[in-house]
PDB file of C-alpha atoms in Angstrom:
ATOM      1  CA  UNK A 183      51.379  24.940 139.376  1.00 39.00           C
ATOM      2  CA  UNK A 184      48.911  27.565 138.588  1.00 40.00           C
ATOM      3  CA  UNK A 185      50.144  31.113 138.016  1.00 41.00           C
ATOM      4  CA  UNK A 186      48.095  32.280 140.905  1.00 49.00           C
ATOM      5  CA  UNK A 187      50.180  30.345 143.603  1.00 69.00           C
ATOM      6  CA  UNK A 188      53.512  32.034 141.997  1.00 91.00           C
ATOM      7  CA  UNK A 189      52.076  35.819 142.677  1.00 94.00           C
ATOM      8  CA  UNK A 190      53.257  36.939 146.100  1.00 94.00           C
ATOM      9  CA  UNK A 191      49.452  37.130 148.311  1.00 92.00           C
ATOM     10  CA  UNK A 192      51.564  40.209 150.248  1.00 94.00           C
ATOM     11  CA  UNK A 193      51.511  43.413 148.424  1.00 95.00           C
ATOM     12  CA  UNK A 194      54.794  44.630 149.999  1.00 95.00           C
ATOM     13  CA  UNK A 195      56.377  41.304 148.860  1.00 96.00           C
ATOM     14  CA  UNK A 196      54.393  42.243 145.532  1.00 96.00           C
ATOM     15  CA  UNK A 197      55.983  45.024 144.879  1.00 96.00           C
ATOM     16  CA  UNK A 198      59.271  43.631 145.161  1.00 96.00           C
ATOM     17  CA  UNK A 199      58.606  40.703 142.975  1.00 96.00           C
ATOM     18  CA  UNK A 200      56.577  42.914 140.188  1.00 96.00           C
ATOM     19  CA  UNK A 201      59.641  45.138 139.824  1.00 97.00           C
ATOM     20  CA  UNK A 202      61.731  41.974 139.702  1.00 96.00           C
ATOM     21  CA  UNK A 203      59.254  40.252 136.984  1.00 97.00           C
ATOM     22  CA  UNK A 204      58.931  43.358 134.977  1.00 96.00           C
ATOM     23  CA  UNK A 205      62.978  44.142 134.705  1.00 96.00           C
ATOM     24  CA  UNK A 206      64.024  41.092 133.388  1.00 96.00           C
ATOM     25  CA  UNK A 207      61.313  40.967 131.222  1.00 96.00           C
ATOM     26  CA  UNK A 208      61.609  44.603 129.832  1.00 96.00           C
ATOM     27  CA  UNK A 209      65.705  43.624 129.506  1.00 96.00           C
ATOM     28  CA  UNK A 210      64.920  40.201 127.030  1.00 95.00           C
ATOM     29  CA  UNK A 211      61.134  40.300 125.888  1.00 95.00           C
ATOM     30  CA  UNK A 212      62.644  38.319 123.263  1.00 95.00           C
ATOM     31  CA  UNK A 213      63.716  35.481 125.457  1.00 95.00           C
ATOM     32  CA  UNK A 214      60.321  34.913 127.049  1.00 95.00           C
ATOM     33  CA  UNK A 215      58.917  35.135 123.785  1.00 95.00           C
ATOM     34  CA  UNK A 216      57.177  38.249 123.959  1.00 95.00           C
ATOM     35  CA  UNK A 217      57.195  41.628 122.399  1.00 95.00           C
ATOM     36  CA  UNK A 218      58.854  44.430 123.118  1.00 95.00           C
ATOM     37  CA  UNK A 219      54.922  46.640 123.796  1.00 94.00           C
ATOM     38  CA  UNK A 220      54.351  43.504 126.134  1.00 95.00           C
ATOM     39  CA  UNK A 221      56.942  43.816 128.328  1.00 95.00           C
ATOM     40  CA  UNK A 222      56.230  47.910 128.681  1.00 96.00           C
ATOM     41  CA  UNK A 223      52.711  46.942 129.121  1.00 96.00           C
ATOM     42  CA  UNK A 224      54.101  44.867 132.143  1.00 97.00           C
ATOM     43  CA  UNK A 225      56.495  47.827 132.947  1.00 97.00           C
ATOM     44  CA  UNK A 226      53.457  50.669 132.698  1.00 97.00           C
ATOM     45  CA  UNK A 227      51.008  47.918 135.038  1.00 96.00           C
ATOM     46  CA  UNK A 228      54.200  47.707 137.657  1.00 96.00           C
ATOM     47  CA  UNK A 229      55.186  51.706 138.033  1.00 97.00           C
ATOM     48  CA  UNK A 230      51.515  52.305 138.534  1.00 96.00           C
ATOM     49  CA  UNK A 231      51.222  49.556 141.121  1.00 97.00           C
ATOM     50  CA  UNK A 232      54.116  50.455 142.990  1.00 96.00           C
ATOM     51  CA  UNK A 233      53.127  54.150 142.998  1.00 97.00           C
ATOM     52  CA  UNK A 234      49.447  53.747 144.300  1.00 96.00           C
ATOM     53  CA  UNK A 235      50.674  51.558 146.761  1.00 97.00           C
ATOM     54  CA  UNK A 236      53.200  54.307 148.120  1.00 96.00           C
ATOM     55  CA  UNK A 237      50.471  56.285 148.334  1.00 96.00           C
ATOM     56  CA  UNK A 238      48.208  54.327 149.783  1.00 96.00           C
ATOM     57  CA  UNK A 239      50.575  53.009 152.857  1.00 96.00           C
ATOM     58  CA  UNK A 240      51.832  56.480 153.462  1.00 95.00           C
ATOM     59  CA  UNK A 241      50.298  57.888 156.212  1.00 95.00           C
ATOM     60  CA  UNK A 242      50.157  61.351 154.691  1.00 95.00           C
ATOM     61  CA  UNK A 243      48.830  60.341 151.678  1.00 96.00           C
ATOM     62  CA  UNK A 244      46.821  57.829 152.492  1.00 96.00           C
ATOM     63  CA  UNK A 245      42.457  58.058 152.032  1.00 96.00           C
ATOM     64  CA  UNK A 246      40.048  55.956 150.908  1.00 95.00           C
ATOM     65  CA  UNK A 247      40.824  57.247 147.342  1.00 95.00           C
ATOM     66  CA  UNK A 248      44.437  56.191 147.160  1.00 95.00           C
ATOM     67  CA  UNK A 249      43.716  52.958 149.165  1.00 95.00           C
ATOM     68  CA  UNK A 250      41.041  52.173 146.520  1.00 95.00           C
ATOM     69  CA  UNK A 251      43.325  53.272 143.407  1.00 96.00           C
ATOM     70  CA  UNK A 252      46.088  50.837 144.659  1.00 95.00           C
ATOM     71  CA  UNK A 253      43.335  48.021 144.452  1.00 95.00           C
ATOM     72  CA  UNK A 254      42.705  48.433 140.806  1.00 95.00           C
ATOM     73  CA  UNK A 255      46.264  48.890 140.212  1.00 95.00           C
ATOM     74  CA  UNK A 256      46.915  45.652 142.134  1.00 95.00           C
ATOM     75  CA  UNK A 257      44.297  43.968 139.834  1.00 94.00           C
ATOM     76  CA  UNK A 258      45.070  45.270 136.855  1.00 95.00           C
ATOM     77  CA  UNK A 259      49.240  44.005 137.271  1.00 95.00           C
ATOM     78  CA  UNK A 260      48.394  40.290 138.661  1.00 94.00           C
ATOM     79  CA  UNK A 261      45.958  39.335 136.172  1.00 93.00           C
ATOM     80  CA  UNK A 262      49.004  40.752 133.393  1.00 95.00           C
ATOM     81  CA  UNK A 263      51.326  39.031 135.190  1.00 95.00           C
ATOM     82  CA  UNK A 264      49.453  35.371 135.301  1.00 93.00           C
ATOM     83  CA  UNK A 265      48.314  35.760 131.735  1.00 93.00           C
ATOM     84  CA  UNK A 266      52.190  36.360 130.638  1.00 95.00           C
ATOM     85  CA  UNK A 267      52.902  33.376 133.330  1.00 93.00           C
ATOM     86  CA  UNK A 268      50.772  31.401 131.899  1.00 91.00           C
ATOM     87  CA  UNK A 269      52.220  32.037 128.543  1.00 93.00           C
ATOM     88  CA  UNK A 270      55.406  31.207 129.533  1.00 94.00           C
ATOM     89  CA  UNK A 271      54.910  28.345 131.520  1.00 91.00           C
ATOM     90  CA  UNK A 272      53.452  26.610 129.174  1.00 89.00           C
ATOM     91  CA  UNK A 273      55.943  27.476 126.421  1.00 91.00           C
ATOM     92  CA  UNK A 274      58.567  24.405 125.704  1.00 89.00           C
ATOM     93  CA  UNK A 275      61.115  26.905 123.859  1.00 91.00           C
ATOM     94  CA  UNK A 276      61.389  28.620 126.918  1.00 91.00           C
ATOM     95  CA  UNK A 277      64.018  27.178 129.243  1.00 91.00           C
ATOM     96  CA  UNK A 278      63.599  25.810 133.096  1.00 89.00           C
ATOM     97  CA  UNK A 279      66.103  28.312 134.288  1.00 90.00           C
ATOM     98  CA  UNK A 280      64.328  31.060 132.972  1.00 93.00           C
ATOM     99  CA  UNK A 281      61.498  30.221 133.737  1.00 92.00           C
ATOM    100  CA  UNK A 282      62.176  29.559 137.620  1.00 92.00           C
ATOM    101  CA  UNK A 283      63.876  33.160 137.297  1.00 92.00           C
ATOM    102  CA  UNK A 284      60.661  34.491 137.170  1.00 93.00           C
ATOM    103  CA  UNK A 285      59.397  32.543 139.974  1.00 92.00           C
ATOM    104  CA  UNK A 286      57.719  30.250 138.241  1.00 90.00           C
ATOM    105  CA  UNK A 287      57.470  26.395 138.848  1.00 81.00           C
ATOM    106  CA  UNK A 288      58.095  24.410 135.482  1.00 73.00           C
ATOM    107  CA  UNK A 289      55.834  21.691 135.181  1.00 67.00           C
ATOM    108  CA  UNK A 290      57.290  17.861 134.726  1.00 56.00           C
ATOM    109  CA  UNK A 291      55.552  17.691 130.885  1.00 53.00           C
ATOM    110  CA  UNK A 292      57.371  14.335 130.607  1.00 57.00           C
ATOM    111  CA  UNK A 293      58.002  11.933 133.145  1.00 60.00           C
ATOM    112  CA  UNK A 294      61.326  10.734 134.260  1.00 62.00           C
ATOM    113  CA  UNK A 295      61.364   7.486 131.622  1.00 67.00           C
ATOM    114  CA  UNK A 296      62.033   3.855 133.745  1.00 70.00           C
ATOM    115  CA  UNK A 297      65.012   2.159 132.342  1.00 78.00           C
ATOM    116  CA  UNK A 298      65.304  -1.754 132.752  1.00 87.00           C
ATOM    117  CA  UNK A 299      66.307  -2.923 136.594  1.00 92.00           C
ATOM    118  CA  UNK A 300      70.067  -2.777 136.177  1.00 92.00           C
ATOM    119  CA  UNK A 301      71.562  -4.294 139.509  1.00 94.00           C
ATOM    120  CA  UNK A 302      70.969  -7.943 140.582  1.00 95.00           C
ATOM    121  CA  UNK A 303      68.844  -8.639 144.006  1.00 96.00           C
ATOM    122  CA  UNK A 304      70.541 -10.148 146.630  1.00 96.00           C
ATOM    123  CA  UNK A 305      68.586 -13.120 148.281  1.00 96.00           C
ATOM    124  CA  UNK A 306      69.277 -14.851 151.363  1.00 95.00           C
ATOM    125  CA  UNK A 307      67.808 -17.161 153.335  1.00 95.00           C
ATOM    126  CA  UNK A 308      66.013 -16.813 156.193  1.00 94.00           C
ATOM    127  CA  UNK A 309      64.647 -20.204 157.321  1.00 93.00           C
ATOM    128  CA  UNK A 310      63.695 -23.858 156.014  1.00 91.00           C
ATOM    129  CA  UNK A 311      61.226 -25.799 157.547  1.00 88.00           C
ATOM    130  CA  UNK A 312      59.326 -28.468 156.213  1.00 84.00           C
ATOM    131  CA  UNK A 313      58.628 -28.034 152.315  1.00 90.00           C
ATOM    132  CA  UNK A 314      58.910 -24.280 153.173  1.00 94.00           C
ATOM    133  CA  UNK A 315      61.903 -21.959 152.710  1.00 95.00           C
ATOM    134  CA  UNK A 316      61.225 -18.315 153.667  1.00 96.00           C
ATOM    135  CA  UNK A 317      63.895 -15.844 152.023  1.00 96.00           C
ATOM    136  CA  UNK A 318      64.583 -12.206 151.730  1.00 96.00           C
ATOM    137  CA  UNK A 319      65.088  -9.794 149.000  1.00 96.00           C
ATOM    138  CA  UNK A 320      67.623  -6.544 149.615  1.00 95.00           C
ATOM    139  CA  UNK A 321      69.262  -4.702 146.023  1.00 95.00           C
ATOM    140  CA  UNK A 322      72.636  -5.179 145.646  1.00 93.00           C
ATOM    141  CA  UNK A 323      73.796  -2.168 145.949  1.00 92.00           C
ATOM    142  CA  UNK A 324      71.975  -1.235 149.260  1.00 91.00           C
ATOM    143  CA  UNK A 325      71.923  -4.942 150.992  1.00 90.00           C
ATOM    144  CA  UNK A 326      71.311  -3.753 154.376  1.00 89.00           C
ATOM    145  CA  UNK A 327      67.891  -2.278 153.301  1.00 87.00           C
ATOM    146  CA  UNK A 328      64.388  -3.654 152.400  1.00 82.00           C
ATOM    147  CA  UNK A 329      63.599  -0.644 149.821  1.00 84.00           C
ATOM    148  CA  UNK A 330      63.424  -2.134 145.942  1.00 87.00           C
ATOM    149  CA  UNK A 331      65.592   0.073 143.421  1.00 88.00           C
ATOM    150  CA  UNK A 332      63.916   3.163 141.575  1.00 85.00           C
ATOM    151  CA  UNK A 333      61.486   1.907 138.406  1.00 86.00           C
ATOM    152  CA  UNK A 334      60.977  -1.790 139.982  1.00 92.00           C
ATOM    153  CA  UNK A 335      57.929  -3.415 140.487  1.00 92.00           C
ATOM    154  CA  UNK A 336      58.983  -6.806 142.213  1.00 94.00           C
ATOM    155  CA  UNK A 337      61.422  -9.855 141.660  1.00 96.00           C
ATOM    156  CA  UNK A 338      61.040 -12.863 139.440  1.00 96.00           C
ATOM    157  CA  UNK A 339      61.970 -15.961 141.623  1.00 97.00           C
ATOM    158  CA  UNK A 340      63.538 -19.147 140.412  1.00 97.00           C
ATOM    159  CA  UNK A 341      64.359 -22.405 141.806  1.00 96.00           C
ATOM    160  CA  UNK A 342      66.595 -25.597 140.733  1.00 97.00           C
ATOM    161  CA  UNK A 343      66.730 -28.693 142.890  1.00 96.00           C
ATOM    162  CA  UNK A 344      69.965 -30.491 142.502  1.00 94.00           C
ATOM    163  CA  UNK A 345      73.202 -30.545 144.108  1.00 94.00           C
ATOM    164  CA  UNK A 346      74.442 -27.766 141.285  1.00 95.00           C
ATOM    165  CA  UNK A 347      72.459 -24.746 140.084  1.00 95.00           C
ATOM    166  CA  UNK A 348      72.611 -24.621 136.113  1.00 94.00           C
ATOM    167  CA  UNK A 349      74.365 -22.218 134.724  1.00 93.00           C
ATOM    168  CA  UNK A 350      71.230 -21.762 132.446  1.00 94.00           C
ATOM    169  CA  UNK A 351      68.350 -19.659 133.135  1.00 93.00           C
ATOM    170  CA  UNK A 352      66.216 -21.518 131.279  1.00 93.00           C
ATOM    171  CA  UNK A 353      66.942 -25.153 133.111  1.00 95.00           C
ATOM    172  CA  UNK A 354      65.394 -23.413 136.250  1.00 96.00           C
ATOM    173  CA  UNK A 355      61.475 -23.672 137.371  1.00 95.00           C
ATOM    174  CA  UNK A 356      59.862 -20.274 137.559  1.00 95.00           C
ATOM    175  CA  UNK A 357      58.541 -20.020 141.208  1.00 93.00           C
ATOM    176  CA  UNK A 358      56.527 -16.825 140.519  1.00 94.00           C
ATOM    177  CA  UNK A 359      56.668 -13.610 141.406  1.00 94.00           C
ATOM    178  CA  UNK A 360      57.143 -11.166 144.815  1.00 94.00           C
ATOM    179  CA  UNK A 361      56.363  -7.600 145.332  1.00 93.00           C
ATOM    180  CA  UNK A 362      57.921  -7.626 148.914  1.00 93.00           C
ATOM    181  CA  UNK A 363      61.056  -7.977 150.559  1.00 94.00           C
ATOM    182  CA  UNK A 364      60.458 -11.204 152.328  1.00 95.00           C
ATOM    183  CA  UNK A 365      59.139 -14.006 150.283  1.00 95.00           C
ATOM    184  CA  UNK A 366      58.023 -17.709 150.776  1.00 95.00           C
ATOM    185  CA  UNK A 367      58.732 -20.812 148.444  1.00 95.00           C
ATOM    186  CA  UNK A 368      57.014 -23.910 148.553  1.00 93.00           C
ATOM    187  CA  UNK A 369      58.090 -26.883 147.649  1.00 92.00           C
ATOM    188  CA  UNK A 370      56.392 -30.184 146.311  1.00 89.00           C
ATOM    189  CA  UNK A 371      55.287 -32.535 148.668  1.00 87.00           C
ATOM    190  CA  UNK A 372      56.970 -34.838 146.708  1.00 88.00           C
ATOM    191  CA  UNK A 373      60.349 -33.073 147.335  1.00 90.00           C
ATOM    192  CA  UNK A 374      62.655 -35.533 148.827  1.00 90.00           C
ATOM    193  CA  UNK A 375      63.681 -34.380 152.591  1.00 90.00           C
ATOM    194  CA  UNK A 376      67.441 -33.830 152.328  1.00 91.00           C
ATOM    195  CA  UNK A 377      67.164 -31.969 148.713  1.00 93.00           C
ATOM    196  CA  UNK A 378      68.914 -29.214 148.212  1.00 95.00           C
ATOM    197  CA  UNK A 379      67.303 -26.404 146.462  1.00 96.00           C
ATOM    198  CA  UNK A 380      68.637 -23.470 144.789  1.00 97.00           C
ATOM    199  CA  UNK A 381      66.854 -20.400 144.692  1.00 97.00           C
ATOM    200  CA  UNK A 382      67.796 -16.858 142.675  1.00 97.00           C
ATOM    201  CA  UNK A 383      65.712 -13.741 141.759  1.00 97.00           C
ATOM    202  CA  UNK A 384      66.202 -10.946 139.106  1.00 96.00           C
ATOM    203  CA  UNK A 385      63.774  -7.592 139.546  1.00 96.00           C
ATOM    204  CA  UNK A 386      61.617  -7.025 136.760  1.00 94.00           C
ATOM    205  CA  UNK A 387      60.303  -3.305 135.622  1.00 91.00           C
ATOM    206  CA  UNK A 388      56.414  -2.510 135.613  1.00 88.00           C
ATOM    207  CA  UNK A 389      56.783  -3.542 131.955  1.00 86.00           C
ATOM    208  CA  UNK A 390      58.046  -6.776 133.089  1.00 87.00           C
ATOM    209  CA  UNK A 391      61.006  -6.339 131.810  1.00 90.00           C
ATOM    210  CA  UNK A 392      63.933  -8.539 133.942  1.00 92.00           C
ATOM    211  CA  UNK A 393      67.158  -7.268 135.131  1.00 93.00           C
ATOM    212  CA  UNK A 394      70.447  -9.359 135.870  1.00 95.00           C
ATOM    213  CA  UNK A 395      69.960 -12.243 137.537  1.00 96.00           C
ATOM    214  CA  UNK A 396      71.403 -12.771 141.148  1.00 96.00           C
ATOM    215  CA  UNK A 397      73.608 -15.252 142.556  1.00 96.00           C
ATOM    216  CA  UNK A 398      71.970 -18.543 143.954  1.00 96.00           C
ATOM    217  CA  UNK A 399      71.780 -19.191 147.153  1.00 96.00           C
ATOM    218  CA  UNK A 400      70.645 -22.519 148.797  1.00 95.00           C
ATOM    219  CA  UNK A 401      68.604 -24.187 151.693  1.00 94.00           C
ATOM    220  CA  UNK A 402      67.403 -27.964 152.177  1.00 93.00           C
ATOM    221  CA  UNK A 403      64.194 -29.808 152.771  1.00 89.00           C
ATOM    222  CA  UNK A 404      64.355 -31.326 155.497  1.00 76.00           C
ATOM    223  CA  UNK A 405      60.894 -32.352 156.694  1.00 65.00           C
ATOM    224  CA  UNK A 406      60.352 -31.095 159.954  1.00 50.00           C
ATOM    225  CA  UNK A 407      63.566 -29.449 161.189  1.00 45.00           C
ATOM    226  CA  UNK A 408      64.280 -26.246 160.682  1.00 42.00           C
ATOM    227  CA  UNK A 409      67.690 -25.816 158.784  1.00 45.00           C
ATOM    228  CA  UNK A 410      69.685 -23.231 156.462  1.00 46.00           C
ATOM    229  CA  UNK A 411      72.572 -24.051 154.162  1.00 46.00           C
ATOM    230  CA  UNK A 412      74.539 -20.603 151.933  1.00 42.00           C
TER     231      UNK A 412
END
């Protein structure tokens, strides 16, 4: 975030935050990693601040001299305080806590890393009709919802016909692959109505990397009628 949305716009709420800035500062230069002249710098920019803005707010005191004082004051503090923001901010010695201390935002310099999927989908199925068996696709952990697990891309989708699913991986026919929750396979039209057809998924990772494999469910072609087997 630029140092510019971290300065309070409200001078009242300026004032507050300056002192704030400046005291911790002034208390560890050290820790922010700047000198000790710095931070009084930053001190000398915040007294004078504060004190032309007393002035210039008080009705007694206040004229188009003291109004126009507190301006340059005002100017002269932010742009010390975004230049030592930006300093900081962009320092990777300097710790998040710290830094949000001041009021700044730390930036994400290094994205969360995606692991490998790590739970198995959970497919069921919905319908068979014809040489067409339309499933679904839910995360094992959260079955009752549609939503794919953080760092997944889609599922890898297998089939087997036979009357028992290998035990193999390999021995199955990759189907392809699905992005959504609610998927479609397609059998041969040389699939023998009455076959029974096995059918399990395992997510895979934008790298394509593949997860644990899910239990097998199964359906039948039947040819015409509409029919569901678990």
């Amino acid at each position: 975030m630029a140092n510019k949305d971290w300065i309070k716009a409200k001078e009242a709420q300026l004032v507050t935050q300056c002192q704030d800035v400046s005291g911790k500062i002034s208390a560890a230069a050290s820790d922010y990693d700047l000198t000790v002249p710095e931070a009084a710098a930053l001190a000398s920019d915040t007294s004078a601040f504060v004190s032309a803005y007393e002035a210039a707010t008080d009705p007694a005191t206040k004229t188009k001299v003291t109004v126009e004082l507190k301006r340059l004051a005002k100017v002269a503090l932010v742009a010390r305080m975004r230049e030592y923001g930006q300093r900081i901010q962009a320092n990777k010695s300097i710790s998040s806590a710290l830094k949000i201390g001041l009021g700044l935002n730390p930036r994400d310099v290094e994205p969360t890393p995606i692991e490998n999927p790590v739970t198995a989908p959970v497919v069921s199925v919905r319908s068979a009709f014809n040489w067409t068996i339309d499933c679904r696709l839910a995360d094992s952990l959260t079955p009752n919802k549609r939503a794919r697990p953080f760092g997944v891309a889609g599922a890898k989708i297998f089939i087997f016909i036979g009357e028992e699913p290998p035990a193999e991986l390999s021995a199955w026919k990759f189907e392809g692959l699905s992005t959504r929750s609610a998927f479609s396979v397609v059998l041969p039209a040389s699939t023998a109505p009455g076959a029974k057809v096995w059918i399990c998924a395992a997510w895979y990772s934008p790298r394509g990397a593949s997860g644990p494999v899910s239990s097998a469910v199964s359906a039948y072609c039947v040819g015409g009628v509409s029919a569901q087997a678990a």
